[in-house]
Amino acid sequence: MNRPTITIELFGMPRARAGTKEVVVSASTVGEALAEVVKVSPKLADVFRADGSLSPQYLLSLDGQQFVSDLTHPLRSGDRLLLLSADAGG
Amino acid sequence: MGGYHGRYLRIDLNSGTANYVALSESVLRRFLGGVGLGTWLLHHESPAGVDPLAREAALVFCFSPLVGTPLTTSAKFAVVAKSPLTFRLNDALSSSHFALAGKRSGADALVIVGACAAPSVLVIEDGAVRIEPAGELWGLESDETTRQLGERFGPEFHSAVIGPAGEHLVRYATISHANRHAGRGGLGAVMGSKRLKAVLVAGTQRVAVADPTRVIEAARDLSQRSFGPATAKYRELGTVSNLLTFNRLHALPTRNFQQGQFEQAENLSGESLNAARRVARESCASCTIGCEHIYSSSNGNVRLEYESLFALGPLCGIGDRDVVLRAALMCDRLGLDTISAGATVAFAMECSERGLLKADGLRFGDGEGLLSLLPRIARREDGLSDLLAEGTRIAAARIGGDAPDFAPHVKGLELPGYEPRTLQTMALGFAVGSRGADHNRSGAYELDFSTVTDRLHGSPAAAALATETEDKAALIDSMILCKFLRGVFTDFFAESADLLRSVTGWDISAEELRTTARRIVTAKKLYNVREGWTNSEDTLPRRFLNEGLSTGVSTEATLTRESLQIMIDAYYAARGWNPDGQVSNALIGELQLADLAAENPYRDR
């Protein structure tokens, strides 16, 4: 089965580490999408905690409209997933 | 009791005299230090209803129990006074060697009242106080002042100085130590009104801690954690990395809050600045994070944070990197708060474009106009700059028409770089903040950037949660530690209790510190009530409540007066305040605030 095509936009620390603004991957869930990003940019391996959940220093937003932390959240083709540094203050 | 001298030094500039005043253990345990103790001192040392720029007004420099310990980021101090911008309590923090030397000078706080007859510097060395003439320094910029003081007094002394903006009583002038600013609310003008160009401190009086072994263990542990992932953002990119994120989320205030996205954001982004302009990374004394990123401009190197970048860039419609960096450097040297300076110029740009203000054709995107205005504002050189030196609230009232509707302030303090319509829990934080629109005393934006709330639709539940972020800020600003450490704590109140137990020897619990934090927030409120606060101040400018904001999808982000009021009501309830936001006698008793409430006109409610 073909998995949906997802664009992951990178901001802040994720962009600096990956050296790119966005990555296009095939993934059915948020967790799968992140795993694909880590394959492209191993420097982002700490996006996952040891238990497989999202590390607290990262945030994920679906199309800039809704923050998500559930890595089983399903994705549809054309979705844009934003990977951000946490801690907005400053 | 470890961690404290148990006294403050009261300096009367009228007479040139100083005396120690004892601080009881009860007061110290109830208010800790920093902004907490500073609030208590301001209640007692500044007369009710005082003009913030009158000689009777008090200016408080407050240290903390953790200053001087090896705990990372603890070299911080608070400056507290009645603000000439808001006419309410103002507390601002700064860092580094002034905190260490100030505490070693022999007191937990310095309270300065009165005024000098001529420009002077105040020198405090091991509790001995002298006032020296400083006519030759008057008019100098902050960095040059610091340099000349270093030559005159030597490396043992550390200084807090004002620039030309403080001298000319600009209502958003800063106090600067080693180019780090107690920035918000015009504390530099309070110092300028006392004709004090600088306060210098030095000393040898170290304070013992209750459990040195445990403090060293805790310091090692905290330092180790400060190297970890929770602070990586600050080390690797700094706060400037917020800009592109906020832009993507339509939360980047642009052209005086008329838009939430800026078309030149990529050019100003932290990511591109770091690639093209970063020259160094620095840190405060006693800090293991190292969040300060230094960039090159055509006028010299400058430390840049997100707030300066947003205010002098997108808020003014300016996308030229060098202009923004030069403007930030100019503000640092002149002693201008970058947020209020940028917001005031942006407001003037809109007034000019609308024909409400004659400003030599000033318009959004006018970089040369910005660079021309900043030094004129700092010295009030002409009619326009004199008007803008008053801040947006007073300027809007004088300009008239509908200018007050889009003057970007709460209680007189200009908004920082968080768009209230797309960060609606933060909108509440701005509305109810004791010092006005403020991102440092309320961390409500943390909820907007989470799965807990809907940032486009504020809710009473979010309002209740926002109080927790205020409480954490009140505690961390009173201990004092840097807020950039907050991510390393797994149980902030419990770990803070452990740190304070080790330093002070008090048998203090997380629960007690939760009450302490609530006490400090309410003590600030009581000060404001004493100075005339009513709940009509807890609101936002009309623009945010009447105009929608594009979010790039089908619907606009809107924040209505009714939805904001629902959040405010929930916030008051969560705080235990009355429905009109006043503080009941019962709560005053519960929080042990009776000594601050004697002049509370509402205490019998």
XYZ file of C-alpha atoms in Angstrom:
695
model
C 0.000 0.000 0.000
C 1.351 3.433 -0.918
C 1.908 5.640 2.051
C 0.821 9.299 1.922
C 3.343 11.912 0.818
C 4.062 14.308 3.655
C 6.132 17.488 3.728
C 7.966 18.127 6.963
C 8.931 21.753 7.490
C 11.882 22.312 9.817
C 12.340 25.372 12.013
C 14.970 26.526 14.467
C 17.242 23.857 15.860
C 15.821 21.092 13.627
C 16.529 23.192 10.523
C 20.013 24.083 11.677
C 20.835 20.462 12.427
C 19.318 19.065 9.247
C 20.696 21.818 7.056
C 17.479 22.001 5.065
C 14.119 23.781 5.274
C 11.951 20.776 4.511
C 11.952 17.100 3.846
C 9.392 15.174 1.780
C 8.676 11.679 3.064
C 6.149 8.876 2.717
C 4.461 8.139 6.037
C 1.092 7.101 7.406
C 1.580 8.469 10.899
C 3.434 11.268 12.632
C 5.844 8.749 14.142
C 6.632 7.224 10.748
C 7.231 10.679 9.302
C 9.674 11.548 12.066
C 11.495 8.260 11.626
C 11.963 9.117 7.951
C 13.349 12.535 8.896
C 15.871 10.912 11.205
C 17.001 8.677 8.340
C 17.665 11.810 6.269
C 19.237 13.696 9.145
C 20.696 11.467 11.871
C 21.478 14.607 13.923
C 17.773 14.714 14.708
C 17.779 11.258 16.305
C 17.052 12.853 19.681
C 13.590 13.735 18.441
C 12.598 10.405 20.012
C 13.011 9.616 23.672
C 14.249 6.210 24.746
C 10.646 5.029 25.126
C 9.865 6.083 21.555
C 7.793 9.136 22.460
C 8.440 12.708 21.265
C 11.282 14.443 23.102
C 10.110 17.466 25.107
C 12.541 19.832 23.372
C 10.593 19.431 20.140
C 7.107 20.422 19.080
C 5.025 19.209 16.180
C 2.281 21.134 14.450
C -0.002 19.801 11.777
C -0.262 22.393 9.015
C 0.399 25.136 11.538
C -3.117 24.704 12.902
C -2.896 22.029 15.571
C -0.094 20.859 17.837
C 0.236 17.090 18.037
C 2.271 14.851 20.295
C 0.612 11.494 19.566
C 3.002 9.750 17.240
C 0.228 7.407 16.028
C -1.721 10.393 14.708
C -2.644 9.507 11.109
C -1.467 11.614 8.208
C -3.051 12.250 4.825
C -1.317 12.912 1.571
C -0.467 16.592 1.292
C -0.256 17.150 5.024
C 2.494 19.468 6.189
C 4.089 18.613 9.497
C 6.063 21.356 11.266
C 8.968 20.264 13.465
C 9.856 23.065 15.883
C 12.096 23.744 18.848
C 10.128 23.859 22.086
C 10.382 26.785 24.540
C 9.147 29.792 22.647
C 10.236 32.303 25.265
C 12.983 34.847 25.061
C 19.923 31.043 58.062
C 22.245 30.632 55.100
C 22.176 32.564 51.854
C 21.346 35.960 53.332
C 22.977 38.924 55.031
C 19.642 39.569 56.749
C 19.669 43.269 55.956
C 19.328 45.798 53.197
C 21.264 48.964 52.626
C 19.128 52.100 52.472
C 20.804 54.996 50.706
C 19.369 58.510 50.865
C 20.799 60.559 48.020
C 19.346 63.767 49.473
C 21.618 63.603 52.474
C 24.301 61.330 51.100
C 23.816 58.952 54.017
C 23.198 55.239 54.243
C 22.160 52.789 56.902
C 21.506 49.084 57.180
C 17.944 47.968 57.852
C 17.355 44.486 59.240
C 15.328 41.997 57.224
C 13.589 39.456 59.419
C 13.717 35.766 58.633
C 9.940 35.890 58.297
C 10.110 38.459 55.494
C 12.907 36.624 53.704
C 11.144 33.287 53.889
C 7.876 34.815 52.653
C 9.442 36.743 49.740
C 12.819 34.998 49.147
C 14.677 37.632 47.107
C 14.707 39.092 43.599
C 11.313 40.317 42.484
C 9.598 38.911 45.583
C 11.705 40.728 48.138
C 11.883 43.734 45.810
C 8.100 43.930 45.808
C 7.994 43.833 49.607
C 10.626 46.568 49.807
C 8.843 48.773 47.303
C 5.625 48.518 49.328
C 7.506 49.783 52.364
C 9.958 52.244 50.841
C 7.956 54.021 48.131
C 5.145 56.306 49.315
C 1.654 55.560 48.033
C 0.786 57.589 44.969
C 4.345 58.767 44.413
C 5.352 60.115 41.021
C 7.800 57.466 39.749
C 10.266 60.207 38.802
C 9.970 62.130 42.083
C 12.906 62.150 44.469
C 10.805 60.276 47.065
C 10.357 57.298 44.746
C 12.426 54.250 45.674
C 14.695 52.339 43.318
C 15.457 48.838 44.568
C 18.292 46.552 43.491
C 17.551 43.144 44.936
C 19.794 40.088 45.109
C 18.762 36.607 46.160
C 19.702 33.677 48.399
C 21.259 31.775 45.490
C 23.551 34.594 44.312
C 27.143 33.695 45.089
C 26.532 29.965 45.214
C 27.962 27.715 42.497
C 24.459 27.044 41.145
C 24.419 27.726 37.430
C 22.654 30.895 36.218
C 22.260 32.227 39.771
C 24.262 35.433 39.186
C 21.189 37.564 38.664
C 19.586 40.599 40.242
C 16.220 42.305 40.106
C 15.528 46.009 39.830
C 12.154 47.100 41.181
C 10.452 50.494 41.153
C 7.198 52.170 40.273
C 7.284 52.473 36.498
C 7.141 55.877 34.803
C 5.663 54.064 31.806
C 2.859 52.158 33.533
C 2.603 53.905 36.929
C 2.403 50.374 38.321
C 4.968 48.056 39.872
C 7.843 47.258 37.574
C 10.412 44.536 38.076
C 13.169 43.728 35.623
C 16.070 41.299 35.818
C 19.639 41.457 34.694
C 22.651 39.239 35.212
C 26.285 38.643 35.827
C 29.017 40.224 37.942
C 26.948 43.106 39.329
C 24.828 40.538 41.164
C 27.857 38.769 42.627
C 29.656 41.957 43.646
C 26.451 43.589 44.837
C 25.724 40.815 47.268
C 29.342 40.733 48.421
C 29.025 44.445 49.205
C 27.157 43.381 52.309
C 23.396 43.511 51.792
C 20.535 41.515 50.308
C 19.214 44.625 48.587
C 20.034 48.250 47.913
C 17.196 50.725 48.354
C 17.920 54.114 46.834
C 15.740 57.107 47.664
C 16.156 60.834 47.155
C 18.098 62.465 44.353
C 21.539 63.922 43.824
C 21.950 67.650 43.279
C 24.130 67.057 40.226
C 25.064 64.083 38.021
C 26.772 61.532 40.236
C 27.817 57.946 40.690
C 26.963 55.951 43.784
C 29.834 53.794 45.030
C 29.218 50.977 47.502
C 32.203 49.057 48.822
C 31.710 46.578 51.629
C 28.783 48.619 52.878
C 30.638 51.938 52.839
C 28.807 54.392 50.626
C 30.047 57.467 48.849
C 28.629 59.676 46.140
C 31.058 61.048 43.585
C 30.485 63.679 40.911
C 30.046 62.342 37.405
C 29.502 65.394 35.272
C 32.045 64.176 32.746
C 30.070 60.950 32.271
C 26.683 62.610 31.785
C 25.721 62.353 28.135
C 27.859 59.300 27.417
C 26.386 56.124 26.016
C 26.134 53.044 28.234
C 29.093 51.125 26.866
C 31.431 54.100 26.989
C 30.239 54.919 30.493
C 31.003 51.363 31.590
C 34.434 51.521 29.991
C 35.363 54.810 31.677
C 34.098 53.605 35.048
C 36.252 50.512 34.668
C 39.305 52.679 34.151
C 38.420 54.957 37.060
C 37.494 52.372 39.678
C 39.296 49.206 38.618
C 38.209 45.626 38.049
C 36.881 44.964 41.568
C 33.947 47.269 40.911
C 30.986 46.378 38.744
C 28.526 48.955 37.511
C 24.900 49.402 36.577
C 24.605 52.444 34.329
C 22.165 54.490 32.325
C 22.610 55.887 28.863
C 21.325 59.155 27.410
C 17.757 57.792 27.443
C 17.804 57.461 31.222
C 19.280 60.924 31.625
C 16.469 62.387 29.509
C 13.808 60.457 31.402
C 12.633 58.467 28.416
C 9.854 56.372 29.879
C 11.318 53.160 28.498
C 14.965 53.745 29.389
C 16.973 50.779 30.667
C 19.600 50.127 33.308
C 22.575 48.326 31.820
C 25.232 46.110 33.352
C 27.930 44.880 30.969
C 25.480 45.412 28.133
C 22.798 43.293 29.752
C 19.729 45.340 30.471
C 17.089 45.533 33.150
C 15.051 46.504 30.186
C 11.382 46.938 30.617
C 9.266 49.657 32.176
C 11.633 52.629 32.289
C 13.803 51.857 35.302
C 16.599 53.847 33.645
C 14.419 56.942 33.820
C 13.901 56.390 37.548
C 17.670 56.264 37.969
C 18.071 59.301 35.721
C 15.560 61.253 37.785
C 17.912 60.717 40.730
C 20.750 62.094 38.606
C 22.569 58.812 39.075
C 24.677 57.857 36.099
C 25.867 54.655 37.709
C 25.780 52.444 40.774
C 29.074 50.683 41.471
C 29.458 47.753 43.838
C 32.366 45.808 45.272
C 32.944 43.822 48.411
C 34.325 40.848 50.217
C 31.403 39.833 52.422
C 30.519 36.318 51.374
C 27.482 34.597 52.819
C 27.665 31.039 54.110
C 25.195 28.422 52.983
C 23.551 25.939 55.328
C 24.734 22.728 53.674
C 27.812 23.365 51.499
C 28.234 19.731 50.508
C 24.675 19.453 49.274
C 24.882 22.804 47.457
C 27.968 21.637 45.571
C 26.263 18.357 44.674
C 23.191 20.215 43.466
C 25.311 22.661 41.503
C 27.120 19.812 39.739
C 23.845 18.113 38.935
C 22.198 21.281 37.661
C 25.217 22.208 35.552
C 25.268 18.735 34.043
C 21.600 18.989 33.154
C 22.105 22.489 31.747
C 24.368 20.987 29.070
C 21.567 18.708 27.925
C 18.847 18.817 25.313
C 16.490 21.088 27.280
C 18.769 24.067 26.686
C 20.153 23.088 23.274
C 17.963 25.616 21.491
C 19.511 28.482 23.429
C 23.061 27.270 22.864
C 22.741 26.380 19.212
C 20.626 29.203 17.821
C 19.391 31.421 20.612
C 15.984 32.994 20.906
C 16.210 34.549 17.433
C 15.130 31.153 16.130
C 11.595 32.053 17.261
C 11.138 34.413 14.343
C 10.509 31.932 11.542
C 8.434 29.678 13.757
C 6.189 32.538 14.820
C 5.976 33.710 11.227
C 4.802 30.279 10.066
C 2.131 30.267 12.773
C 0.899 33.793 11.939
C 2.041 34.885 15.380
C 4.816 37.288 14.324
C 3.625 40.854 14.992
C 4.159 42.799 11.795
C 3.634 46.485 10.925
C 2.296 47.450 14.319
C 0.221 44.285 14.697
C -1.618 44.723 11.399
C -0.365 41.357 10.158
C 0.917 38.137 11.693
C 3.396 37.267 8.955
C 6.268 39.226 7.432
C 7.230 38.624 3.817
C 10.929 39.248 4.544
C 11.061 36.946 7.567
C 13.481 34.496 5.933
C 16.019 37.289 5.518
C 15.830 38.161 9.215
C 15.546 34.624 10.510
C 17.790 33.370 13.248
C 18.853 30.578 10.952
C 20.086 33.002 8.261
C 21.544 35.441 10.795
C 23.560 32.646 12.339
C 24.878 31.610 8.975
C 25.742 35.111 7.803
C 26.376 37.297 10.807
C 27.163 35.348 13.977
C 30.612 36.058 15.351
C 30.571 34.702 18.910
C 28.628 33.048 21.680
C 28.877 34.342 25.245
C 27.411 33.734 28.656
C 26.721 35.545 31.904
C 28.932 34.929 34.941
C 28.108 31.626 36.656
C 26.191 30.329 33.647
C 26.765 27.043 31.841
C 24.138 27.574 29.121
C 25.740 30.343 27.051
C 22.669 31.653 25.247
C 24.060 34.966 24.048
C 24.680 35.013 20.318
C 26.687 37.950 19.015
C 26.259 39.229 15.467
C 28.202 41.678 13.346
C 26.724 44.903 12.037
C 28.328 47.687 10.061
C 28.545 49.651 13.337
C 29.957 46.917 15.551
C 29.015 43.645 17.151
C 25.714 43.277 18.979
C 23.938 40.680 21.077
C 20.529 39.992 19.603
C 17.463 38.316 21.069
C 14.157 37.528 19.404
C 12.393 40.431 21.089
C 14.820 43.006 19.676
C 14.721 41.333 16.275
C 10.920 41.318 16.044
C 10.451 44.843 17.402
C 13.049 46.582 15.250
C 12.352 44.381 12.213
C 8.905 43.058 11.269
C 7.011 45.297 13.682
C 8.444 48.287 11.790
C 8.161 46.490 8.437
C 11.952 46.437 8.131
C 13.673 43.439 6.534
C 17.203 44.785 6.175
C 19.439 42.761 8.507
C 22.046 45.438 8.945
C 19.469 48.092 9.810
C 17.937 45.855 12.467
C 21.324 44.954 13.961
C 22.441 48.591 13.971
C 19.164 49.637 15.586
C 19.585 47.005 18.315
C 23.142 48.163 18.958
C 21.950 51.762 19.066
C 19.274 50.910 21.644
C 21.829 49.093 23.798
C 24.190 52.032 23.757
C 21.494 54.677 24.264
C 19.815 52.662 27.008
C 16.479 52.172 25.256
C 14.262 49.136 25.764
C 14.272 47.550 22.318
C 10.685 46.287 22.582
C 9.172 49.627 23.563
C 11.439 51.555 21.201
C 10.517 49.393 18.223
C 6.839 49.377 19.134
C 6.752 53.148 19.597
C 8.398 53.768 16.230
C 6.079 51.231 14.566
C 3.108 53.009 16.118
C 4.434 56.345 14.824
C 4.841 54.808 11.353
C 1.191 53.819 11.309
C 0.091 57.212 12.636
C 2.175 58.884 9.940
C 0.777 56.702 7.168
C -2.751 57.451 8.392
C -2.108 61.188 8.448
C -2.494 61.448 12.223
C 1.089 62.509 12.860
C 3.507 64.766 11.009
C 6.697 62.723 11.027
C 8.725 63.649 7.958
C 6.988 61.038 5.831
C 7.834 58.180 8.201
C 6.415 54.904 6.912
C 6.699 51.170 7.472
C 9.940 49.797 6.088
C 11.754 53.100 6.581
C 15.035 51.862 8.013
C 16.746 55.215 7.832
C 13.774 56.759 9.625
C 14.163 54.225 12.454
C 17.902 54.835 12.742
C 17.347 58.581 12.737
C 14.634 58.497 15.369
C 16.283 56.297 18.020
C 19.065 58.710 19.078
C 16.672 61.642 18.879
C 14.194 59.858 21.134
C 16.940 59.043 23.617
C 17.792 62.731 23.905
C 14.306 64.147 23.257
C 15.856 66.305 20.551
C 12.722 67.650 18.889
C 8.960 67.677 19.142
C 8.426 64.305 17.473
C 11.103 62.465 19.424
C 9.992 64.110 22.659
C 6.489 62.808 22.031
C 7.710 59.294 21.239
C 9.942 59.254 24.337
C 6.706 59.134 26.329
C 5.761 55.672 25.003
C 2.717 54.708 22.975
C 0.020 55.249 25.601
C 0.835 58.878 26.320
C 1.756 59.587 22.686
C -1.556 58.158 21.462
C -3.544 60.262 23.908
C -1.782 63.388 22.664
C -2.126 62.455 18.979
C -5.833 61.816 19.461
C -8.302 60.520 16.892
C -8.369 56.745 16.859
C -4.645 56.463 17.694
C -5.342 54.946 21.150
C -7.150 52.055 19.454
C -3.957 50.791 17.843
C -1.341 51.948 20.349
C 0.205 48.545 21.191
C 0.381 48.535 24.974
C -1.254 47.139 28.104
C -1.127 49.403 31.152
C 1.342 51.505 29.159
C 3.881 48.726 28.512
C 4.331 47.900 24.838
C 3.550 44.333 23.754
C 6.389 41.892 23.142
C 6.556 39.701 20.043
C 3.563 37.448 20.527
C 0.448 38.121 18.420
C -2.506 37.946 20.836
C -5.103 36.853 18.293
C -3.204 33.716 17.307
C -1.809 33.065 20.801
C -4.905 33.604 22.846
C -3.738 32.260 26.186
C -0.860 34.705 25.919
C -3.450 37.403 25.205
C -4.787 36.744 28.682
C -1.271 36.828 30.134
C -0.776 40.256 28.598
C -4.115 41.581 29.810
C -3.690 40.658 33.476
C 0.080 41.164 33.850
C 1.074 43.269 36.840
C 3.637 45.210 34.829
C 1.573 45.300 31.641
C 2.001 43.308 28.432
C 4.714 40.951 29.448
C 6.183 37.652 28.292
C 8.567 37.221 31.213
C 6.157 37.216 34.132
C 3.566 35.074 32.377
C 4.564 32.052 30.358
C 1.041 31.589 29.030
C 2.481 31.178 25.534
C 3.773 27.782 26.666
C 0.164 26.638 26.676
C -0.454 28.079 23.220
C 2.531 26.075 21.998
C 1.178 22.799 23.327
C -1.474 20.203 22.780
C -3.243 21.304 25.966
C -5.024 24.339 24.524
C -6.265 25.677 21.211
C -4.157 28.760 20.549
C -6.819 30.247 18.259
C -9.607 29.883 20.800
C -8.839 30.913 24.362
C -10.689 29.091 27.090
C -11.339 29.319 30.829
C -9.421 26.075 31.306
C -6.366 27.615 29.642
C -6.756 30.684 31.837
C -6.585 28.588 34.960
C -3.458 26.850 33.680
C -1.885 30.208 32.867
C -1.692 31.004 36.584
C 0.740 28.119 37.002
C 3.136 29.693 34.512
C 2.952 32.993 36.420
C 3.623 31.212 39.682
C 6.671 29.453 38.271
C 7.988 32.754 36.925
C 7.438 34.455 40.281
C 9.432 31.760 42.058
C 12.282 31.515 39.568
C 12.563 35.337 39.504
C 12.744 35.458 43.287
C 15.225 32.655 43.953
C 16.736 33.847 41.245
C 17.626 31.419 38.417
C 17.488 31.899 34.664
C 14.211 30.960 32.988
C 16.142 29.219 30.252
C 16.818 26.518 32.850
C 13.142 25.772 33.331
C 13.140 22.859 30.924
C 15.718 20.921 32.931
C 13.494 20.540 35.988
C 11.224 17.541 36.203
C 9.410 18.808 39.318
C 10.176 22.517 39.483
C 8.692 23.305 42.900
C 10.145 20.215 44.597
C 13.599 20.752 43.131
C 13.476 24.446 44.011
C 12.602 23.503 47.581
C 15.627 21.219 47.653
C 17.914 24.004 46.432
C 16.559 26.502 48.949
C 16.780 23.966 51.807
C 20.442 23.404 51.036
C 21.245 27.100 50.851
C 19.104 28.511 53.670
C 18.668 25.569 56.021
C 14.925 26.133 56.099
C 12.722 23.065 56.195
C 10.920 24.287 53.122
C 8.569 22.204 50.968
C 7.278 22.345 47.432
C 3.872 23.189 48.826
C 5.250 26.126 50.771
C 6.916 27.414 47.599
C 3.669 27.160 45.691
C 2.130 29.417 48.321
C 5.171 31.701 48.171
C 4.730 32.107 44.433
C 1.022 32.912 44.824
C 1.930 35.376 47.586
C 4.419 37.201 45.375
C 1.972 37.499 42.464
C -0.720 38.841 44.790
C 1.724 41.179 46.537
C 2.396 42.814 43.186
C -1.321 43.115 42.669
C -1.747 44.770 46.060
C 0.918 47.314 45.155
C -0.925 48.132 41.961
C -4.232 48.381 43.822
C -2.602 50.825 46.212
C -1.488 52.879 43.210
C -4.970 53.004 41.699
C -5.413 49.779 39.733
C -8.934 48.834 38.656
C -10.032 45.932 36.494
C -10.609 48.287 33.554
C -6.811 48.073 33.059
C -6.874 44.332 32.497
C -7.631 44.448 28.799
C -6.032 44.756 25.378
C -6.003 47.593 22.851
C -9.134 47.790 20.751
C -7.308 46.604 17.617
C -6.953 43.083 19.015
C -10.606 42.874 19.993
C -12.131 44.445 16.877
C -9.928 43.381 13.975
C -9.471 39.828 12.751
C -6.099 38.492 11.651
C -5.455 36.344 8.605
C -4.160 32.886 9.440
C -3.685 31.636 5.920
C -6.704 29.326 6.101
C -10.366 30.027 5.543
C -11.126 31.730 8.828
C -9.554 34.742 10.458
C -8.283 34.604 14.020
C -10.501 36.759 16.159
C -10.443 37.600 19.827
C -13.566 39.254 21.137
C -13.916 41.367 24.228
C -16.357 38.756 25.562
C -14.020 35.804 25.065
C -11.152 37.717 26.673
C -13.368 38.629 29.606
C -14.339 34.976 30.102
C -10.639 34.123 30.396
C -10.011 37.037 32.754
C -12.871 35.933 34.983
C -11.448 32.415 35.072
C -7.992 33.789 35.842
C -9.286 35.879 38.773
C -11.103 32.833 40.100
C -8.005 30.651 39.784
C -6.004 33.283 41.664
C -8.610 33.380 44.419
C -9.262 37.050 43.699
C -12.722 38.585 43.779
C -14.773 38.719 40.558
C -13.657 42.341 40.115
C -10.022 41.307 40.483
C -9.593 42.786 43.940
C -7.989 40.851 46.768
C -10.179 39.765 49.652
C -9.300 40.060 53.294
C -9.469 36.304 53.590
C -6.871 35.791 50.885
C -4.668 38.503 52.379
C -4.742 36.550 55.613
C -4.171 33.188 53.953
C -1.142 34.486 52.050
C 0.276 36.362 55.064
C 0.133 39.690 53.279
C -1.444 41.816 56.002
C 1.661 43.981 56.330
C 1.358 44.960 52.672
C -2.377 45.487 52.686
C -2.732 48.243 55.265
C -3.418 50.743 52.510
C -5.439 48.415 50.305
C -8.713 50.341 49.903
C -10.548 47.129 49.115
C -9.341 44.969 51.974
C -12.707 44.871 53.699
C -14.447 43.362 50.723
